[in-house]
XYZ file of C-alpha atoms in Angstrom:
558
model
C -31.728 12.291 -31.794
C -30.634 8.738 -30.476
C -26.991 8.312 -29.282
C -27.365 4.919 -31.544
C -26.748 7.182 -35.048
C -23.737 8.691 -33.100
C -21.992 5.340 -31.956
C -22.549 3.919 -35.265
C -21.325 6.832 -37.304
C -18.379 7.306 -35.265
C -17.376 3.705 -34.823
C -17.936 2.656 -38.190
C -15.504 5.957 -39.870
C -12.790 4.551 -37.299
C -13.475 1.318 -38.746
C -12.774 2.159 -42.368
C -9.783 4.206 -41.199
C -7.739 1.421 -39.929
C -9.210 -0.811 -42.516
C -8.224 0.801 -45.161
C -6.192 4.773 -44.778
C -3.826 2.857 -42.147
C -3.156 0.342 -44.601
C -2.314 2.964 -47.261
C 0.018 4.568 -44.685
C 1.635 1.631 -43.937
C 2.275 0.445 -47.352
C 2.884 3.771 -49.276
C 4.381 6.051 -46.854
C 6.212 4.338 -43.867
C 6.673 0.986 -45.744
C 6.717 -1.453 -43.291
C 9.803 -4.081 -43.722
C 8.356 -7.241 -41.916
C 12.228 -8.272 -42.165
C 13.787 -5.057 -41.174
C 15.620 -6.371 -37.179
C 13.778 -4.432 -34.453
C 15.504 -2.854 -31.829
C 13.762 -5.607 -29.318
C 15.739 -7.589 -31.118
C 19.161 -5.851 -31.691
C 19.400 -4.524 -28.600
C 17.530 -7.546 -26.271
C 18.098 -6.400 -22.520
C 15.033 -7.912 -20.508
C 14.007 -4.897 -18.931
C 13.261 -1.991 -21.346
C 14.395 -3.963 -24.499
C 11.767 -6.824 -25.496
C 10.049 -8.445 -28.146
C 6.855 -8.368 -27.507
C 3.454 -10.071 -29.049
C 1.554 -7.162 -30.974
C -1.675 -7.733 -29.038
C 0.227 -7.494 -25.527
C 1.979 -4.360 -27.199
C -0.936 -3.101 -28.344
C -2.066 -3.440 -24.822
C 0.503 -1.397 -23.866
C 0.442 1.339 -25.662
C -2.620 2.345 -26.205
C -3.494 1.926 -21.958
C -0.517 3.993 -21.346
C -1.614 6.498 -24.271
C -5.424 6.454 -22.885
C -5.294 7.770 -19.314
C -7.922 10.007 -18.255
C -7.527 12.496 -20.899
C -9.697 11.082 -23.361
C -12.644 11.108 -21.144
C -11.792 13.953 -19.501
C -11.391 16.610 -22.765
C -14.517 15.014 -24.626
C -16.780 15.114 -21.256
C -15.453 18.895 -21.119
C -15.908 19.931 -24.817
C -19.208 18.896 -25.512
C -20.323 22.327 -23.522
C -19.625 23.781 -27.228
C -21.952 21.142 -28.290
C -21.679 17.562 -29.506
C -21.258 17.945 -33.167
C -17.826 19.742 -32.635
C -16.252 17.616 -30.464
C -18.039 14.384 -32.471
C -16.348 15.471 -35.603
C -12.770 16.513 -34.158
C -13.141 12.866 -32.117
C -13.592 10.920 -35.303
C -11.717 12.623 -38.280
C -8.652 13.275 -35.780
C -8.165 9.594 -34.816
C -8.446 8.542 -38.898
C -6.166 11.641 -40.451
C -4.260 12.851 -37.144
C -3.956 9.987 -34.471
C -3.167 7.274 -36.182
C -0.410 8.797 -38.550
C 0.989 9.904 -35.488
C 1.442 6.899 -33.633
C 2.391 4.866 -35.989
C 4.819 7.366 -37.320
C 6.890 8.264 -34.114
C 7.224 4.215 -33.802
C 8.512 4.055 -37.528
C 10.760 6.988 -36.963
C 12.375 5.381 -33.539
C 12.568 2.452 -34.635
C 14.331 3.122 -37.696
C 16.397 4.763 -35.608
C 17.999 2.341 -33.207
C 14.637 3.378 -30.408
C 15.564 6.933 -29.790
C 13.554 8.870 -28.068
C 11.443 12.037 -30.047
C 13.524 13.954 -28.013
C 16.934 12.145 -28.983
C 15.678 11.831 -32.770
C 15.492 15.780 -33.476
C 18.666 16.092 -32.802
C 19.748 13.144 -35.044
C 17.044 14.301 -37.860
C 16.985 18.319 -37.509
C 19.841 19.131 -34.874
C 21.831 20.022 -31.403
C 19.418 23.144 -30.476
C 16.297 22.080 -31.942
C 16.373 18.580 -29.441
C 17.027 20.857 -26.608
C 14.392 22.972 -26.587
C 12.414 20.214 -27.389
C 13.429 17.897 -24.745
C 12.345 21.162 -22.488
C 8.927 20.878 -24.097
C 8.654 17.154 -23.213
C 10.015 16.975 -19.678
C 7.311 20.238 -19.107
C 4.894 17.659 -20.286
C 5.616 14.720 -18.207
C 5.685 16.815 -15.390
C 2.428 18.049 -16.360
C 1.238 14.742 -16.982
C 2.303 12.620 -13.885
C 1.545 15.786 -11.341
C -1.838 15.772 -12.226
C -3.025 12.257 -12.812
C -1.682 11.680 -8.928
C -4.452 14.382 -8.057
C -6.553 12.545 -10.281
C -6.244 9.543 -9.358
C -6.338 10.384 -5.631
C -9.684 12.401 -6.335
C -11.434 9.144 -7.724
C -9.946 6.758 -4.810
C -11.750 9.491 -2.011
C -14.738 10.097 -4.039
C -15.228 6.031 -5.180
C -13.990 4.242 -1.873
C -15.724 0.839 -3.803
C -12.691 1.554 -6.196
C -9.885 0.797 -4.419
C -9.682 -2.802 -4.028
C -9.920 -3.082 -7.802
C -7.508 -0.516 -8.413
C -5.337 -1.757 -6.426
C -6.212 -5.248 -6.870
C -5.620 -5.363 -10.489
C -1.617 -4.481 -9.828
C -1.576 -8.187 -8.291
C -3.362 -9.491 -11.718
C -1.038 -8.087 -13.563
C 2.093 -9.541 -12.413
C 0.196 -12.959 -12.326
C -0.557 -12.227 -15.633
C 2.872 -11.481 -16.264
C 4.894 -14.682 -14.966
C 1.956 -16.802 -16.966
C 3.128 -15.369 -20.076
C 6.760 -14.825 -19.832
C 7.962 -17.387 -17.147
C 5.726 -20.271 -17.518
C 4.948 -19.567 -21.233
C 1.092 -20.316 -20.651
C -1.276 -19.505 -23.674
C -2.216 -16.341 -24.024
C -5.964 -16.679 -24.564
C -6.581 -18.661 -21.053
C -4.160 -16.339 -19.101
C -6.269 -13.289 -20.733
C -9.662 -14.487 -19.806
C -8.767 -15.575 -16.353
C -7.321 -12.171 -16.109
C -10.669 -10.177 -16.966
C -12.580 -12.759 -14.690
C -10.007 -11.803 -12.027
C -10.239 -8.056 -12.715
C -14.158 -7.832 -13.293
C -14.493 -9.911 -9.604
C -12.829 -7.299 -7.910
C -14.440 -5.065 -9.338
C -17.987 -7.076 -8.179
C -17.056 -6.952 -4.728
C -15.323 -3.533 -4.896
C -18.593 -2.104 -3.362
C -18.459 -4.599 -0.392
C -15.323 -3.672 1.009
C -14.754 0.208 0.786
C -11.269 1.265 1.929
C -11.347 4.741 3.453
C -8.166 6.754 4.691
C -8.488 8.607 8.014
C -8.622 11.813 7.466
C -5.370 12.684 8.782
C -2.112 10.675 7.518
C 1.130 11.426 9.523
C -0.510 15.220 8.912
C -1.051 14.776 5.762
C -4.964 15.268 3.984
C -6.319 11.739 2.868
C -5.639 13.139 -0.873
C -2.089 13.996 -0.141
C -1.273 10.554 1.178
C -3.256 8.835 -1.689
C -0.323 10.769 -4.016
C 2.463 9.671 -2.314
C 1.113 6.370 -2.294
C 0.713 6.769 -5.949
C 4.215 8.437 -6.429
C 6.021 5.710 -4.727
C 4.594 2.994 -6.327
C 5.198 4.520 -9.790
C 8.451 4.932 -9.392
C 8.869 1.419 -8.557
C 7.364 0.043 -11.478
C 9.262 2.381 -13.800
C 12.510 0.204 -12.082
C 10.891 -3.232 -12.959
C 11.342 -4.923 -16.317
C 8.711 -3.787 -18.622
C 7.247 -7.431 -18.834
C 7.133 -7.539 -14.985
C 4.226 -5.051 -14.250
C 4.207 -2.744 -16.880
C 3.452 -4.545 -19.948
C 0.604 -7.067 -18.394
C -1.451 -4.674 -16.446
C -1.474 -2.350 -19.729
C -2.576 -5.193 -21.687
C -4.933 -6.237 -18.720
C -6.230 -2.672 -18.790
C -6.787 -2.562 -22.313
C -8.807 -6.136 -22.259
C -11.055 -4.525 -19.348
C -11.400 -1.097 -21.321
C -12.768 -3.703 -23.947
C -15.360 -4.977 -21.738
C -16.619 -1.887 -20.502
C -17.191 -0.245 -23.891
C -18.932 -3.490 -24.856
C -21.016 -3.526 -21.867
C -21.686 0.722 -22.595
C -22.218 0.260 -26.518
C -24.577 -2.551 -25.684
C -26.170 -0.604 -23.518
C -26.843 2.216 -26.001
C -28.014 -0.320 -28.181
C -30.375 -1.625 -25.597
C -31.545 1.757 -24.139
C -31.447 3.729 -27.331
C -31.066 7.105 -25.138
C -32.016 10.330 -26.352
C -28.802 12.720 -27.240
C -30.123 15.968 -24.754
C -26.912 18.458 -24.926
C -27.500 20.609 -28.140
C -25.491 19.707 -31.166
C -24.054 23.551 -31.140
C -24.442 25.307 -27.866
C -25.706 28.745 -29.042
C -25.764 29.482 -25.116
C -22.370 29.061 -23.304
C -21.528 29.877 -20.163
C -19.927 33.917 -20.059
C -16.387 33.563 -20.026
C -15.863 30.524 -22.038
C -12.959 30.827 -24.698
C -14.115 30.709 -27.863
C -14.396 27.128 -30.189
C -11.793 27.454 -32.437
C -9.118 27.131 -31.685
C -9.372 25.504 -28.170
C -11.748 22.806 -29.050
C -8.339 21.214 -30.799
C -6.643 21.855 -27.196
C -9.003 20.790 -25.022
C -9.505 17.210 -26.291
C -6.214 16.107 -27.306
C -6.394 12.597 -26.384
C -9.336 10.741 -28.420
C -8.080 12.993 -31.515
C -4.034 13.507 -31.355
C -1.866 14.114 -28.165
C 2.174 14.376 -28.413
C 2.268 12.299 -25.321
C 1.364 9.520 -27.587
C 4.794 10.688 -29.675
C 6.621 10.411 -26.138
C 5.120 6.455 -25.540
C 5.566 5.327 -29.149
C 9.187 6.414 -29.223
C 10.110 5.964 -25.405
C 8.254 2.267 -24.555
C 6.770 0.931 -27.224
C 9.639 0.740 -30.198
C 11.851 -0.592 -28.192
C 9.243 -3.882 -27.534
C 8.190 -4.172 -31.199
C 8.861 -7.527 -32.658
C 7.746 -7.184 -36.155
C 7.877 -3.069 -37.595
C 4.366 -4.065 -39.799
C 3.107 -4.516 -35.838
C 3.547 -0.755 -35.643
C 0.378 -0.544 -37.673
C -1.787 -2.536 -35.524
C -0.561 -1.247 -32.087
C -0.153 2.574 -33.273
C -3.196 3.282 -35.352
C -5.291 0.882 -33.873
C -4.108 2.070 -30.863
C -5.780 5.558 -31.653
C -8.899 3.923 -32.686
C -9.081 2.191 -29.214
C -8.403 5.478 -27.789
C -11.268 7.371 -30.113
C -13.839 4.628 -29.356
C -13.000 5.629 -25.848
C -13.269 9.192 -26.446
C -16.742 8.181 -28.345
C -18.557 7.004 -25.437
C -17.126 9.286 -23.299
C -19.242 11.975 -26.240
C -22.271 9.744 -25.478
C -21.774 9.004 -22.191
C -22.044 13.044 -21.270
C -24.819 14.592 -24.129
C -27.457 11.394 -23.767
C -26.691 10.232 -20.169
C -28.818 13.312 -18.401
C -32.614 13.018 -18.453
C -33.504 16.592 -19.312
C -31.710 19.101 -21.543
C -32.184 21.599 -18.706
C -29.854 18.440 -15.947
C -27.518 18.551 -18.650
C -26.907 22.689 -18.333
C -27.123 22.919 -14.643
C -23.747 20.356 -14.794
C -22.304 22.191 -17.534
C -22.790 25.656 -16.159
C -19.312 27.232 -16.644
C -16.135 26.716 -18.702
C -14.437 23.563 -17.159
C -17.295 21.078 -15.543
C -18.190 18.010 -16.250
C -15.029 15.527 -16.727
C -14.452 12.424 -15.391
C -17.358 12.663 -13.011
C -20.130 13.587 -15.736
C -18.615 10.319 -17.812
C -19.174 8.127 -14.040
C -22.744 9.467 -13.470
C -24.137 9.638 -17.028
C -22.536 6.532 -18.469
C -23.565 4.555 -14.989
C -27.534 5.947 -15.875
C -26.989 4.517 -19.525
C -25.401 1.212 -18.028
C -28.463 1.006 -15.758
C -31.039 1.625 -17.941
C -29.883 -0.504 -20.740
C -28.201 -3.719 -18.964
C -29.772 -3.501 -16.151
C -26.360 -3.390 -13.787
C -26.833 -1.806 -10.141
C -26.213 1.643 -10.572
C -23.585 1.543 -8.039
C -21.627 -1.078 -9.594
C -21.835 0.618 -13.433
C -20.280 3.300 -11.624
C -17.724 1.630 -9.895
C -16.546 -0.244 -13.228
C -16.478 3.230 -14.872
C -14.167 4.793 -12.331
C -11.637 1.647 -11.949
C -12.023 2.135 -15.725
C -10.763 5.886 -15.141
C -8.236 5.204 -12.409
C -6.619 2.359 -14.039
C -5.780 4.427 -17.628
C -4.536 7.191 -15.656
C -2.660 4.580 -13.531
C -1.019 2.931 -16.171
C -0.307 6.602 -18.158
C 1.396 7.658 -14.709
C 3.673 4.274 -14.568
C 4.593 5.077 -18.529
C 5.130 8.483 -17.870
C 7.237 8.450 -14.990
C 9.214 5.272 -16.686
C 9.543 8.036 -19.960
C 10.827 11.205 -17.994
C 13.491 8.551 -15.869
C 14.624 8.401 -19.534
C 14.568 11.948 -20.337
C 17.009 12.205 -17.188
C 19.075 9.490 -18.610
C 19.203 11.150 -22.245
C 20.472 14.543 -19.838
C 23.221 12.452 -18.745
C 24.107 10.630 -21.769
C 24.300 14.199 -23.511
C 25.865 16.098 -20.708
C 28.432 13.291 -19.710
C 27.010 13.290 -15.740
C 27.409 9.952 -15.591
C 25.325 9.357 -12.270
C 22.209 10.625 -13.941
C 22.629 8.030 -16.791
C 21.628 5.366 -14.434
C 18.419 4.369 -13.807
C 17.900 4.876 -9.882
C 19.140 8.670 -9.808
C 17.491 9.426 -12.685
C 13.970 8.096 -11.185
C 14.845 9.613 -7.854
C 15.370 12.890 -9.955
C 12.247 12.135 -11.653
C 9.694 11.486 -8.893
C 11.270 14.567 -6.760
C 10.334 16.756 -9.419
C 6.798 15.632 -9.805
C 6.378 16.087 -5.757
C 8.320 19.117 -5.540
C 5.854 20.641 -7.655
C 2.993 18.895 -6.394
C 3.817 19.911 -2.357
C 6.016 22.830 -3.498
C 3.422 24.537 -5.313
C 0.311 23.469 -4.434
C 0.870 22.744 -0.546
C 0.453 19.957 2.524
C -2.467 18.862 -0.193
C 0.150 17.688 -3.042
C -2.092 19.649 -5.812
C 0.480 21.922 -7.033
C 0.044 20.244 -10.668
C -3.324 21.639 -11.460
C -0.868 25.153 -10.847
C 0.325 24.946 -14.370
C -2.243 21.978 -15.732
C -3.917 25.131 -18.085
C -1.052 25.119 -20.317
C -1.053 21.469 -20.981
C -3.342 21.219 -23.977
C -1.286 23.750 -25.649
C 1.906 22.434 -24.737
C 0.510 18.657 -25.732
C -0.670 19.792 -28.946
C 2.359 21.315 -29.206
C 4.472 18.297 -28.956
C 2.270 16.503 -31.228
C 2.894 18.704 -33.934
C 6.912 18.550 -33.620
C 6.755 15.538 -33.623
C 5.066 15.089 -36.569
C 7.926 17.527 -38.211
C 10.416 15.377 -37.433
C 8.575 12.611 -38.886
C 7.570 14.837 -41.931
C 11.630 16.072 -42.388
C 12.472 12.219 -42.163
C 9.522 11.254 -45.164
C 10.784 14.098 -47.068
C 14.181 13.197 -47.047
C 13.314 9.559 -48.110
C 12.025 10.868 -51.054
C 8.625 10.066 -50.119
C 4.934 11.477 -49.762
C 4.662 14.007 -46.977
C 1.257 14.953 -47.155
C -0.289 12.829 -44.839
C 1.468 14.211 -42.072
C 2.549 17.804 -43.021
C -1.369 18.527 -43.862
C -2.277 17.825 -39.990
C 1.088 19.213 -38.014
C 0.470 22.535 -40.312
C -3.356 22.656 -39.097
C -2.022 21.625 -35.442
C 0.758 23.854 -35.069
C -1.649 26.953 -36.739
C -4.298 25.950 -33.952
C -1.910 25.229 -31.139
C -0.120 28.883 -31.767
C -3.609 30.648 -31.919
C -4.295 28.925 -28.878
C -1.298 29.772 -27.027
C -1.663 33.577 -27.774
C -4.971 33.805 -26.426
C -4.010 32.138 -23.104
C -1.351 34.901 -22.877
C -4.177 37.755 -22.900
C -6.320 35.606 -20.504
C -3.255 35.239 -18.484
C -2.201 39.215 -18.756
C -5.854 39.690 -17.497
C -6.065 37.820 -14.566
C -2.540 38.911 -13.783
C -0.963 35.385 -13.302
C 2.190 36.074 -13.918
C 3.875 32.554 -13.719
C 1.741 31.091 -16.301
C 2.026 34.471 -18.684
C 5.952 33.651 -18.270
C 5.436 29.805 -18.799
C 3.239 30.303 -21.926
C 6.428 32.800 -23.298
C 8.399 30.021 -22.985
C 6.179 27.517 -24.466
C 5.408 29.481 -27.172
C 9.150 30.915 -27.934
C 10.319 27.402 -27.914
C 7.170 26.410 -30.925
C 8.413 29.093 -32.849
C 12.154 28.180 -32.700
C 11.547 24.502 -32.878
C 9.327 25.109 -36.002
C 12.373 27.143 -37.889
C 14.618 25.033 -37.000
C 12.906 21.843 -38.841
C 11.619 24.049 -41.315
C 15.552 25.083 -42.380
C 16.378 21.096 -41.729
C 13.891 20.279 -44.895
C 16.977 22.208 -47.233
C 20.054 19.951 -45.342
C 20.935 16.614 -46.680
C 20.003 13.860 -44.328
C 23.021 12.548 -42.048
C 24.080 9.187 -42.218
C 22.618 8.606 -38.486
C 19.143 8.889 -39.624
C 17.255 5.844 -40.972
C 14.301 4.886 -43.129
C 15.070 2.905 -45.851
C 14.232 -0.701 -46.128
């Protein structure tokens, strides 16, 4: 079949979703106050507090949102086939995604910008917010470990990528002055920005950069993550409309592009879908579809790092709460449409059915490198653009979402460290240097601690993140269900998808603890334990909070 019925079917449900269920949501369930006072506003700082314009927001949050992860879990699904992963892409960002996002910003807001983690304690209480601030720093860890690796992997294997990567950090505070110092107009400084970004990006392939293979005695990887770790933690320092706001919206405006230039090229090429719609033939030792199909692409569908963003960065910049509509569920649609052509990019970007198997020949392959070489072929073969250069613009497209994910992330867990100080009264950790300190030494201490001199000790405990994601996704959705409920108001559109999440996520999580058990890995058989103990407390605890009258901390009215 041609990828063309795909792209139009998928784009076109997203479409209707925000046109119209998001609308329906925003109207009927969270009502919107367009003259409720933000926290931007209330609590106006100039460094984590500001009000920002929806379509820089917007920029924001869905870049830091994006990262890898939606190209990576598609590109690794479709080994089950391309109908599954098609379907769980597109229904999950109209009924799962976007109620998500936009409901952890409606919750935090409402609630003077706490964090998810902060707000179950407000909303459900004391023991249920610690074990689920456990759950979220595990996350972050998770999160900020591995894109380093990432990251680094892409910069070695794509040495045309680095000047753009790195390049566009230079846009964006250009960008960033334009808009907020000199008050330029926000149309001109975008386009120059893409020009800027997209030049780079021309002449990436001219001007390679390479790191000897030895750094101080470090691998070329190894020093790529410290790079990567010391920068981040210098942007999570600067005020959010510094660096971290403009090269999100930046990214966002080139993510824009390059789906344009790949859906044109689709259009143009009209490229046979080869991967089977259900693969009756998967590799031996696969786990089965259901229930890790709603694991392994979490991103694209629902991730509860998107709960951790909406409530940690992007609540306390909203200027307007009806913006919560456009940069939360269209955020999700961004992120599907991503997820989309990463879909297409993987089932109709080999030549032969029989290409297609020899990549996906075990339980894991394909990723962000499949997405590169088959959406590059597509690009080629439909627009015409040096294959070289479609795959350069792919990978800076990569790089630069799990970039911007990593500054967000390691910004959100200098928070989490905060929040331990707040609630613990140790004072030093409530300010922002220790607490990034404390922050980036955990990410490297696992990254060098556990994996080595090569800084991959991340990808250690990366095979419970889906689970634990998913997890997160669906307490947060409780605590946005217990706050609906005690409002008074329709809970169906969220309790329907955190029951079916926390249902799949639990399956899930059990049968990683036999594959565990059989492989004897102890340290992820004890990690799962925990992750799993901690879903089922979390889960009685909001389930008894449904019975308690709501405290007078905990917002929602207009």
């Amino acid at each position: 079949m041609s990828a063309i019925l795909l792209m139009l079917l998928g784009l076109g449900g997203m479409a209707a979703g925000y046109l119209f269920y998001s609308r329906f949501i925003a109207d009927r369930i969270y009502r919107f106050d367009p003259d409720f006072i933000t926290p931007a506003h209330e609590y106006e700082d100039g460094v984590d507090f500001v009000p920002t314009n929806k379509f820089v927001l917007w920029g924001h949050h869905f870049t830091s949102v994006a990262g890898a992860a939606p190209i990576v879990g598609p590109a690794i699904a479709v080994i089950w086939g391309w109908l599954p992963a098609f379907l769980w892409v597109v229904l999950g960002t109209i009924f799962f995604a976007g109620v998500h996002d936009s409901g952890a910003i409606w919750a935090s807001v409402r609630n003077r910008a706490l964090s998810v983690g902060s707000l179950t304690g407000q909303v459900v209480g004391k023991r249920a917010r610690t074990i689920f601030m456990i759950v979220i720093f595990l996350v972050l860890l998770m999160v900020n470990a591995v894109f380093g690796v990432v990251i680094a992997g892409l910069l070695i294997k794509n040495p045309a990528s680095v000047v753009p990567i790195w390049g566009a950090i230079a846009v964006a505070l250009v960008i960033g002055q334009a808009i907020y110092r000199f008050k330029l107009n926000l149309a001109l400084v975008s386009l120059l920005g893409v020009v800027a970004l997209y030049t780079l990006i021309y002449i990436g392939p001219d001007i390679p950069v390479v790191l000897p293979e030895r750094v101080f005695g470090l691998s070329d990887g190894a020093a790529w993550i410290l790079i990567l770790f010391a920068y981040a933690a210098i942007a999570s320092l600067l005020p959010v409309w510094v660096l971290l706001q403009p090269r999100d919206y930046i990214n966002g405006l080139q993510l824009f592009v390059g789906l344009i230039l790949l859906y044109g090229a689709v259009l143009i090429a009209s490229p046979e879908v080869v991967a089977p719609m259900i693969n009756h033939n998967v590799p031996a030792g696969a786990p089965p579809l259901i229930p890790l199909l709603f694991v392994t692409i979490a991103c694209g569908a629902i991730s509860g790092f998107h709960g951790l963003v909406a409530s940690g960065t992007t609540s306390k910049q909203l200027d307007k709460e009806p913006d919560a509509r456009f940069v939360g569920y269209f955020g999700s649609v961004g992120e599907g449409a991503l997820a989309l052509a990463a879909i297409i990019a993987v089932s109709a970007g080999f030549a032969t059915l029989g290409e297609w198997q020899g990549v996906y020949s075990a339980f894991g392959q394909g990723g962000v490198q499949a997405f590169v070489d088959g959406g590059a072929t597509i690009l080629h073969n439909g627009v015409g653009i040096d294959t070289e250069v479609s795959a350069t613009i792919l990978t800076v497209m990569a790089a630069l979402f799990a970039g911007t994910t990593m500054d967000t992330g390691l910004r959100l867990q200098r928070y989490i460290f905060q929040e331990f100080g707040e609630i613990y009264r140790i004072h030093w950790l409530g300010r922002p240097l220790p607490a990034t300190l404390m922050a980036v030494g955990c990410c490297i201490l696992l990254a060098f601690g556990a994996g080595g001199a090569e800084g991959s000790g991340g990808l250690l405990i990366w095979p419970l993140f889906g689970t634990t994601n998913q997890l997160l996704a669906g307490l947060t959705l409780l605590v946005v269900t217990v706050m609906l409920v005690r409002l008074k108001r329709p809970m169906w559109i969220t309790l329907i998808p955190l029951v079916f999440l926390l249902v799949m996520t639990l399956a899930a999580l059990v049968i990683q603890l036999n594959e565990f058990y059989q492989k004897r890995d102890w340290f992820l058989l004890g990690l799962d334990v925990v992750v799993l103990v901690a879903a089922i407390l979390v889960t009685l605890e909001c389930a008894s909070a449904f019975k308690r009258p709501a405290r007078d901390s905990v917002s929602g009215e207009s």
